[in-house]
XYZ file of C-alpha atoms in Angstrom:
554
model
C 51.685 56.803 43.055
C 53.526 54.563 40.626
C 52.869 57.099 37.871
C 54.945 59.712 39.741
C 57.891 58.242 37.848
C 56.637 60.008 34.691
C 55.036 63.142 36.074
C 56.568 64.389 39.345
C 59.598 66.589 40.003
C 61.740 69.047 38.057
C 63.325 66.301 35.968
C 59.889 65.423 34.606
C 59.272 68.872 33.117
C 59.566 67.513 29.576
C 57.325 64.582 30.417
C 54.593 66.957 31.594
C 54.990 68.954 28.393
C 54.277 65.818 26.402
C 51.200 65.043 28.510
C 50.072 68.647 27.939
C 50.340 68.063 24.200
C 47.728 65.313 24.536
C 45.371 67.447 26.613
C 46.315 66.115 30.034
C 46.784 69.135 32.295
C 48.007 69.574 35.880
C 44.715 68.466 37.437
C 44.708 65.270 35.357
C 48.259 64.446 36.370
C 47.479 64.752 40.069
C 45.228 61.717 39.732
C 46.197 58.058 39.228
C 46.921 57.289 35.569
C 44.825 54.356 34.397
C 45.702 52.535 31.187
C 42.625 51.441 29.248
C 43.782 48.665 26.928
C 41.279 48.533 24.070
C 41.578 45.612 21.661
C 39.050 47.084 19.211
C 39.591 46.274 15.557
C 37.590 45.702 12.407
C 38.799 42.152 11.793
C 37.139 40.343 14.735
C 33.337 40.349 15.225
C 33.913 40.003 18.954
C 35.870 43.272 18.951
C 33.986 45.422 16.466
C 32.006 47.116 19.258
C 34.749 47.561 21.854
C 35.031 51.318 21.354
C 31.693 51.662 23.170
C 32.870 49.425 26.012
C 36.087 51.417 26.258
C 34.307 54.769 26.413
C 32.109 53.467 29.232
C 35.163 52.216 31.153
C 36.848 55.602 30.741
C 33.742 57.336 32.107
C 33.818 55.014 35.112
C 37.486 55.742 35.789
C 36.997 59.512 35.471
C 33.924 59.467 37.716
C 35.891 57.568 40.368
C 38.787 60.031 40.363
C 41.274 58.636 37.874
C 42.717 59.806 34.568
C 42.011 57.235 31.833
C 44.473 56.843 28.950
C 43.563 54.523 26.103
C 46.018 52.353 24.181
C 45.516 49.422 21.779
C 46.176 45.702 21.659
C 46.212 43.502 18.584
C 44.039 40.484 17.911
C 43.206 37.979 15.192
C 39.914 36.185 14.580
C 40.445 32.461 14.966
C 37.471 31.699 12.741
C 38.776 33.835 9.884
C 42.332 32.546 10.409
C 41.111 28.930 10.428
C 42.348 26.531 7.782
C 45.263 28.516 6.364
C 48.657 29.899 7.395
C 46.997 32.639 9.443
C 45.992 30.135 12.126
C 49.658 29.602 12.946
C 49.662 33.133 14.362
C 46.666 32.688 16.666
C 48.289 31.150 19.746
C 51.547 32.975 19.047
C 49.661 36.305 19.128
C 48.956 35.680 22.818
C 52.610 36.357 23.604
C 52.642 39.511 21.471
C 49.608 40.828 23.350
C 51.152 40.186 26.770
C 54.493 41.663 25.714
C 52.989 44.800 24.171
C 50.865 45.548 27.230
C 53.900 45.090 29.457
C 55.842 47.498 27.252
C 53.202 50.250 27.178
C 52.221 49.965 30.846
C 55.821 50.069 32.043
C 56.897 52.845 29.682
C 53.946 55.018 30.761
C 54.092 54.236 34.479
C 50.410 53.384 34.806
C 48.978 53.029 38.295
C 46.443 50.462 37.101
C 44.877 48.883 34.029
C 41.396 48.213 32.724
C 41.841 45.411 30.190
C 39.218 45.106 27.446
C 39.491 41.869 25.441
C 36.884 39.508 24.084
C 38.156 36.744 21.844
C 40.401 33.708 22.092
C 44.058 34.646 22.647
C 43.362 38.250 23.652
C 41.788 37.284 26.974
C 44.659 35.059 28.203
C 47.227 37.437 26.708
C 45.840 40.289 28.796
C 45.638 38.132 31.925
C 49.256 37.069 31.402
C 50.251 40.724 31.204
C 48.300 41.500 34.383
C 50.068 38.728 36.289
C 53.463 39.746 34.925
C 53.101 43.477 35.655
C 51.358 42.939 38.999
C 49.781 46.382 39.157
C 46.057 46.712 39.968
C 44.029 45.378 37.025
C 40.451 44.514 36.167
C 39.160 42.807 33.023
C 35.905 43.700 31.272
C 35.134 41.859 28.045
C 32.840 42.669 25.143
C 30.438 39.779 25.758
C 29.188 36.824 23.705
C 27.349 36.951 20.396
C 23.678 36.040 20.240
C 23.024 32.737 18.451
C 21.609 32.827 14.953
C 18.343 31.160 13.988
C 17.933 28.615 11.199
C 14.976 26.299 10.616
C 13.592 27.139 14.040
C 16.716 26.378 16.072
C 19.632 28.308 17.519
C 22.891 27.954 15.613
C 26.359 29.491 15.724
C 29.576 29.563 13.729
C 30.225 25.863 14.401
C 27.227 24.972 12.223
C 28.802 26.993 9.399
C 32.001 24.959 9.636
C 30.046 21.705 9.766
C 27.921 22.768 6.790
C 31.008 22.403 4.583
C 31.237 18.710 5.463
C 27.504 18.207 5.039
C 27.637 19.823 1.607
C 30.637 17.696 0.598
C 28.751 14.565 1.698
C 25.706 15.593 -0.328
C 23.567 15.967 2.785
C 22.637 19.593 2.081
C 22.471 21.769 -1.008
C 24.646 24.773 -1.770
C 21.590 26.934 -1.097
C 21.234 25.358 2.356
C 24.912 26.013 3.077
C 24.549 29.636 1.996
C 21.483 30.069 4.216
C 23.343 28.657 7.222
C 26.340 30.945 6.710
C 24.012 33.951 6.445
C 22.176 33.079 9.678
C 24.911 31.740 11.972
C 26.501 34.994 13.212
C 23.843 37.726 13.606
C 25.990 40.475 15.141
C 28.860 41.548 17.352
C 30.338 39.499 20.162
C 32.458 36.413 20.741
C 30.932 33.377 18.973
C 27.750 32.286 20.726
C 28.695 28.863 22.099
C 31.042 27.841 24.889
C 34.065 28.053 22.638
C 37.502 29.278 23.729
C 36.724 33.000 23.923
C 33.604 32.602 26.024
C 35.208 29.930 28.173
C 38.099 32.255 28.984
C 35.782 35.186 29.684
C 33.836 32.963 32.100
C 37.044 31.744 33.728
C 38.158 35.355 34.148
C 35.200 35.651 36.531
C 36.104 32.391 38.266
C 39.726 33.525 38.647
C 38.466 36.685 40.325
C 39.792 39.135 37.716
C 36.447 40.005 36.105
C 33.111 41.304 37.352
C 30.004 39.110 37.621
C 28.449 38.847 34.154
C 31.759 39.384 32.365
C 31.535 36.055 30.560
C 27.814 35.766 29.896
C 26.022 39.106 29.372
C 25.479 39.220 25.580
C 27.311 41.859 23.563
C 23.972 42.919 22.084
C 22.755 43.918 25.570
C 24.544 47.227 25.170
C 23.086 48.889 28.258
C 24.164 46.061 30.550
C 27.630 45.816 28.988
C 28.214 49.571 29.297
C 27.135 49.487 32.936
C 29.582 46.630 33.530
C 32.392 48.640 31.921
C 31.567 51.757 33.965
C 31.610 49.650 37.099
C 35.014 48.277 36.094
C 36.259 51.877 36.048
C 35.127 52.317 39.652
C 36.566 48.928 40.648
C 40.056 49.721 39.373
C 40.178 52.866 41.497
C 39.136 50.839 44.543
C 41.837 48.267 43.823
C 44.446 51.025 43.636
C 43.247 52.565 46.893
C 43.445 49.192 48.654
C 46.661 48.200 46.821
C 45.172 44.916 45.613
C 47.280 43.478 42.801
C 46.711 40.561 40.389
C 48.985 38.186 42.278
C 46.917 38.818 45.424
C 43.982 37.418 43.442
C 45.670 34.914 41.115
C 46.535 32.432 43.849
C 46.527 28.647 43.723
C 42.989 28.710 45.096
C 41.894 31.010 42.278
C 43.287 28.683 39.622
C 41.631 25.691 41.278
C 38.331 27.587 41.229
C 38.790 28.368 37.544
C 39.585 24.756 36.689
C 36.581 23.582 38.711
C 34.242 25.931 36.835
C 35.874 24.890 33.567
C 35.127 21.246 34.314
C 31.617 22.037 35.531
C 30.620 23.770 32.292
C 32.699 21.699 29.848
C 34.929 24.466 28.548
C 37.396 24.483 25.669
C 40.529 22.319 25.750
C 42.490 25.511 25.091
C 41.921 26.511 28.704
C 44.581 23.994 29.740
C 47.113 25.940 27.671
C 45.919 29.347 28.795
C 45.452 28.747 32.521
C 48.875 27.106 32.615
C 50.406 30.129 30.863
C 48.666 32.644 33.153
C 49.762 30.659 36.216
C 53.327 30.665 34.872
C 53.275 34.474 34.797
C 51.877 34.519 38.343
C 54.684 32.258 39.559
C 52.411 29.286 40.156
C 53.005 25.775 38.813
C 49.881 24.235 37.321
C 50.660 20.654 36.241
C 48.319 18.787 33.903
C 47.608 16.297 36.681
C 45.871 19.112 38.578
C 43.308 19.476 35.793
C 42.522 15.772 35.815
C 42.398 15.598 39.602
C 39.829 18.406 39.663
C 37.904 16.942 36.728
C 37.499 13.638 38.553
C 35.711 15.337 41.448
C 33.686 17.955 39.554
C 30.203 17.201 38.224
C 29.422 18.399 34.701
C 26.343 20.570 35.261
C 25.989 22.859 32.217
C 25.932 21.390 28.695
C 26.482 24.188 26.217
C 27.204 24.274 22.484
C 29.082 22.529 20.900
C 28.301 19.709 23.372
C 24.640 20.699 23.747
C 21.928 22.961 22.360
C 22.276 25.818 24.854
C 24.336 28.941 24.120
C 25.832 31.707 26.243
C 22.588 33.676 26.331
C 20.983 30.661 28.027
C 23.735 30.485 30.640
C 23.277 34.199 31.270
C 19.534 33.750 31.762
C 20.223 30.821 34.077
C 22.220 32.988 36.486
C 25.658 33.043 34.881
C 28.958 31.958 36.379
C 27.947 33.080 39.880
C 25.098 30.557 39.787
C 27.463 27.846 38.521
C 29.940 28.573 41.323
C 27.143 28.671 43.905
C 25.918 25.247 42.784
C 29.403 23.714 42.685
C 30.160 25.153 46.128
C 27.513 22.811 47.543
C 30.011 19.981 47.031
C 32.716 21.935 48.838
C 34.886 22.142 45.699
C 34.943 25.950 45.384
C 37.329 28.003 47.526
C 34.813 30.575 48.728
C 37.469 32.464 50.683
C 39.443 33.271 47.529
C 39.773 36.977 46.737
C 38.286 38.640 43.657
C 38.264 42.211 42.351
C 34.936 42.697 44.160
C 35.538 40.909 47.464
C 35.679 37.225 48.325
C 34.022 34.518 46.242
C 31.631 33.957 49.139
C 30.523 37.589 48.984
C 30.334 37.539 45.192
C 28.032 34.503 44.963
C 25.984 35.145 48.121
C 22.845 36.178 46.237
C 23.337 33.942 43.199
C 20.673 31.429 42.249
C 19.864 29.176 39.338
C 17.006 30.657 37.313
C 16.902 27.996 34.599
C 17.460 24.479 35.951
C 17.298 23.182 32.389
C 20.601 24.985 31.756
C 22.412 24.623 35.095
C 21.696 21.255 36.693
C 22.198 20.468 40.357
C 25.327 18.721 41.623
C 23.055 15.823 42.611
C 21.747 15.446 39.046
C 24.608 16.369 36.682
C 24.993 15.440 33.044
C 28.046 13.458 34.085
C 29.664 12.831 37.453
C 33.037 14.001 36.145
C 34.166 17.217 34.485
C 34.162 18.270 30.862
C 37.885 17.845 30.139
C 40.143 14.824 30.559
C 43.931 14.579 30.623
C 45.215 11.419 28.941
C 48.534 9.604 29.294
C 50.156 6.611 27.664
C 52.973 5.608 25.358
C 51.629 7.923 22.653
C 51.677 10.979 24.931
C 54.322 10.549 27.667
C 53.753 14.122 28.877
C 49.979 14.247 28.313
C 47.147 14.934 25.885
C 43.807 16.731 26.326
C 40.276 15.891 25.214
C 36.944 17.647 25.682
C 35.213 14.568 27.085
C 31.891 16.372 27.424
C 31.707 16.759 23.631
C 32.440 13.078 22.911
C 29.535 10.739 22.201
C 29.129 7.926 24.727
C 29.897 5.250 22.129
C 33.217 6.952 21.258
C 34.618 7.284 24.779
C 36.397 3.970 24.243
C 37.587 3.468 20.676
C 40.285 1.692 18.698
C 41.188 2.289 15.082
C 43.807 2.216 12.353
C 46.038 5.249 12.035
C 46.026 7.390 8.919
C 48.822 9.916 9.256
C 49.161 13.424 7.890
C 51.925 15.977 8.400
C 49.660 19.009 8.087
C 46.073 20.023 8.743
C 45.548 20.898 5.078
C 46.477 17.426 3.808
C 44.146 15.835 6.379
C 41.211 18.046 5.381
C 41.749 17.220 1.703
C 41.743 13.501 2.486
C 38.547 13.788 4.532
C 36.786 15.844 1.853
C 37.837 13.335 -0.832
C 36.375 10.407 1.117
C 39.707 8.769 1.980
C 38.801 8.527 5.683
C 36.372 5.766 6.690
C 34.842 4.545 9.911
C 37.362 2.643 11.969
C 40.156 5.093 11.245
C 42.083 7.358 13.612
C 43.201 10.494 11.816
C 46.665 11.565 13.013
C 47.658 15.179 12.296
C 51.215 15.870 13.393
C 53.952 18.479 13.034
C 51.322 21.043 14.070
C 52.521 21.572 17.653
C 53.942 24.784 19.161
C 57.303 24.251 17.428
C 56.223 22.158 14.475
C 53.265 24.178 13.251
C 54.651 26.487 14.323
C 52.000 28.019 16.530
C 49.822 24.987 17.248
C 47.010 25.439 14.743
C 43.430 24.753 15.750
C 41.817 21.819 13.948
C 38.221 22.983 13.602
C 38.156 22.406 9.843
C 38.913 18.666 10.000
C 36.693 18.062 13.034
C 33.809 20.002 11.478
C 34.131 18.190 8.165
C 34.259 14.829 9.968
C 31.131 15.770 11.909
C 29.393 17.104 8.813
C 30.093 13.891 6.912
C 28.779 11.834 9.846
C 31.984 9.827 10.280
C 32.700 7.930 13.504
C 36.464 8.231 13.692
C 39.085 9.349 16.186
C 41.391 12.300 15.620
C 44.633 12.967 17.469
C 47.068 15.822 16.992
C 49.999 17.619 18.556
C 48.102 20.741 17.534
C 44.968 21.859 19.302
C 41.236 22.168 18.773
C 38.844 25.046 18.574
C 36.392 25.310 21.432
C 33.770 24.690 18.747
C 35.155 21.211 18.025
C 33.262 18.124 19.096
C 33.867 14.400 18.869
C 36.709 12.044 19.801
C 39.283 14.759 19.194
C 42.463 14.525 21.265
C 44.896 17.421 21.135
C 48.046 18.782 22.778
C 49.753 15.390 22.317
C 53.110 15.922 24.003
C 55.963 15.690 23.269
C 55.061 16.970 19.824
C 56.288 15.422 16.583
C 58.833 18.178 15.932
C 60.465 17.285 19.261
C 60.611 13.612 18.274
C 57.624 12.565 20.373
C 55.973 9.181 19.753
C 53.310 10.827 17.567
C 56.090 11.306 14.978
C 56.710 7.546 14.930
C 53.187 6.356 14.075
C 52.816 4.548 10.762
C 49.685 4.110 8.676
C 47.783 1.050 9.840
C 49.070 1.116 13.440
C 46.313 0.512 15.964
C 45.595 3.389 18.348
C 43.570 2.779 21.505
C 41.559 5.636 23.018
C 40.127 5.071 26.502
C 38.833 8.369 27.876
C 37.223 7.004 31.078
C 40.557 5.423 32.043
C 42.542 8.396 30.691
C 44.625 6.336 28.265
C 45.991 7.013 24.778
C 48.099 4.112 23.564
C 49.849 3.092 20.363
C 49.664 -0.684 19.964
C 53.335 -0.965 19.031
C 56.081 -2.529 21.144
C 58.723 -0.472 22.888
C 61.372 -2.217 20.813
C 59.703 -1.264 17.547
C 59.229 2.339 18.713
C 62.923 2.496 19.609
C 63.847 1.329 16.075
C 61.584 3.947 14.543
C 63.012 6.646 16.784
C 66.543 5.754 15.748
C 65.554 6.087 12.083
C 63.549 9.306 12.550
C 64.914 12.435 10.908
C 63.778 15.814 12.168
C 62.125 17.696 9.287
C 63.005 21.191 8.174
C 60.961 23.969 9.852
C 57.835 24.936 7.905
C 58.542 28.621 8.483
C 62.122 29.892 8.661
C 61.757 33.674 8.912
C 59.851 36.301 10.881
C 57.997 36.139 14.153
C 56.867 32.516 13.894
C 60.437 31.365 13.343
C 61.491 33.101 16.562
C 58.403 31.771 18.369
C 59.201 28.183 17.339
C 62.698 28.464 18.800
C 61.550 29.893 22.137
C 58.217 28.241 22.928
C 57.808 25.437 25.451
C 55.816 22.228 25.095
C 52.018 22.373 25.114
C 52.174 20.534 28.447
C 53.812 23.663 29.884
C 51.365 26.111 28.319
C 53.313 26.795 25.087
C 54.789 29.907 26.682
C 57.761 31.769 25.294
C 60.753 31.629 27.630
C 64.305 32.884 27.256
C 65.773 29.571 28.402
C 63.720 27.246 26.193
C 65.836 24.653 24.405
């Protein structure tokens, strides 16, 4: 066993003494040591209940013949961090999570890991660690939140963000806004729509690293979630016995399956960052062109909030990700021979069926013939940019407007709230990329306020968007402004052309004029010069490469 390095032989006498001090005796140390990484905390609603999930996973491990050992992982709530300096730490925390798991797992000599995340950067951070360590691992999340109810309809946190814009526009009263905020988030779990956290938990299933139901069984269904966690404990012991490691599962076929599911359900744009980063740790190159290639051939068959009215509970009732994969497999675009933690994809989806055709449409009758995300190119984004096409209104898929430029999210939000943005504009928020932000802030505040005020405008940024964002919102513009990308050279009044069907993002300025502007451009001082974010800014790659921290980054 791998854990023999910390428990076997005369030279490990002191090590065994230390295990004894924690209550792990000789019989415990004869068994495989299983790290249970619990990201419980009291600052994320998606994590507030993870102690229960962890205890169930530990029971499953013990029942299957292993010795579970719990350790923590950090996490921040993107919603609470939104709109202030805290959001700069969100994406950057992904690297801290992966690094800390690597440190604990290696220092302790674990034979395997049960990883228990739920929200945003915690899920990809744990998957990155699994790929990097390459010891048997299984992921079991905490599950999605139930939607709230307001005026007879399901709502979620995105309606709370949009309520601010509606209130500012005089569309609702302060009492209405207060009622929405009280109703939107009724209990524990990752926010109820297909935002980043739930997208990544669903894609964990599609990648093969999570059990069926991982992404869709609601957190409030405590019996079902505990059973899932107990089963994960049994699964990890089976993986150890068969010596099945993450890189046996995280193959090119697995990533293509995940991208296909992502496109089929219209997931968050953040998945482009996260899947690219996970693939990097697994030693697999995942170029942006791959996402667009798969999007072009994948029908969009499940329209969930923020693009539609359905939430994660509806997708769960409809048959979950297994049903989505079963339906997409009818077009031959799912690798059914790919391995998962519970057998092949073919075995996993064999008994799946769609129970609510109003939620999961057939491949013959999709919402759209192409997938939910689109990768754009053009003189404004020589590397690429990303848009959640499924959340863009039909009349905004092709749009041209005058640029109004801002060098921070905060200044853009203030301008929107003060009525300085009008229809026909394209809001440009720059110096918010991985290096410039630093940390690539999410732009849910400006998109929600735009939506709440009912404005038909475009928004482009070298930052990124929350999975709850909707509208003509184009993010990940690369190269970013801090690296001297064309987005840094835009001037107020320039015409920007957005053509999502043809995958184009163009600045209507000549090459000669852009060259003059580039020659005159002066790189600004970093916004943050000390601490973790300063180090992150120096070491992170472009968004087009997953915004991963590398030792050789220029």
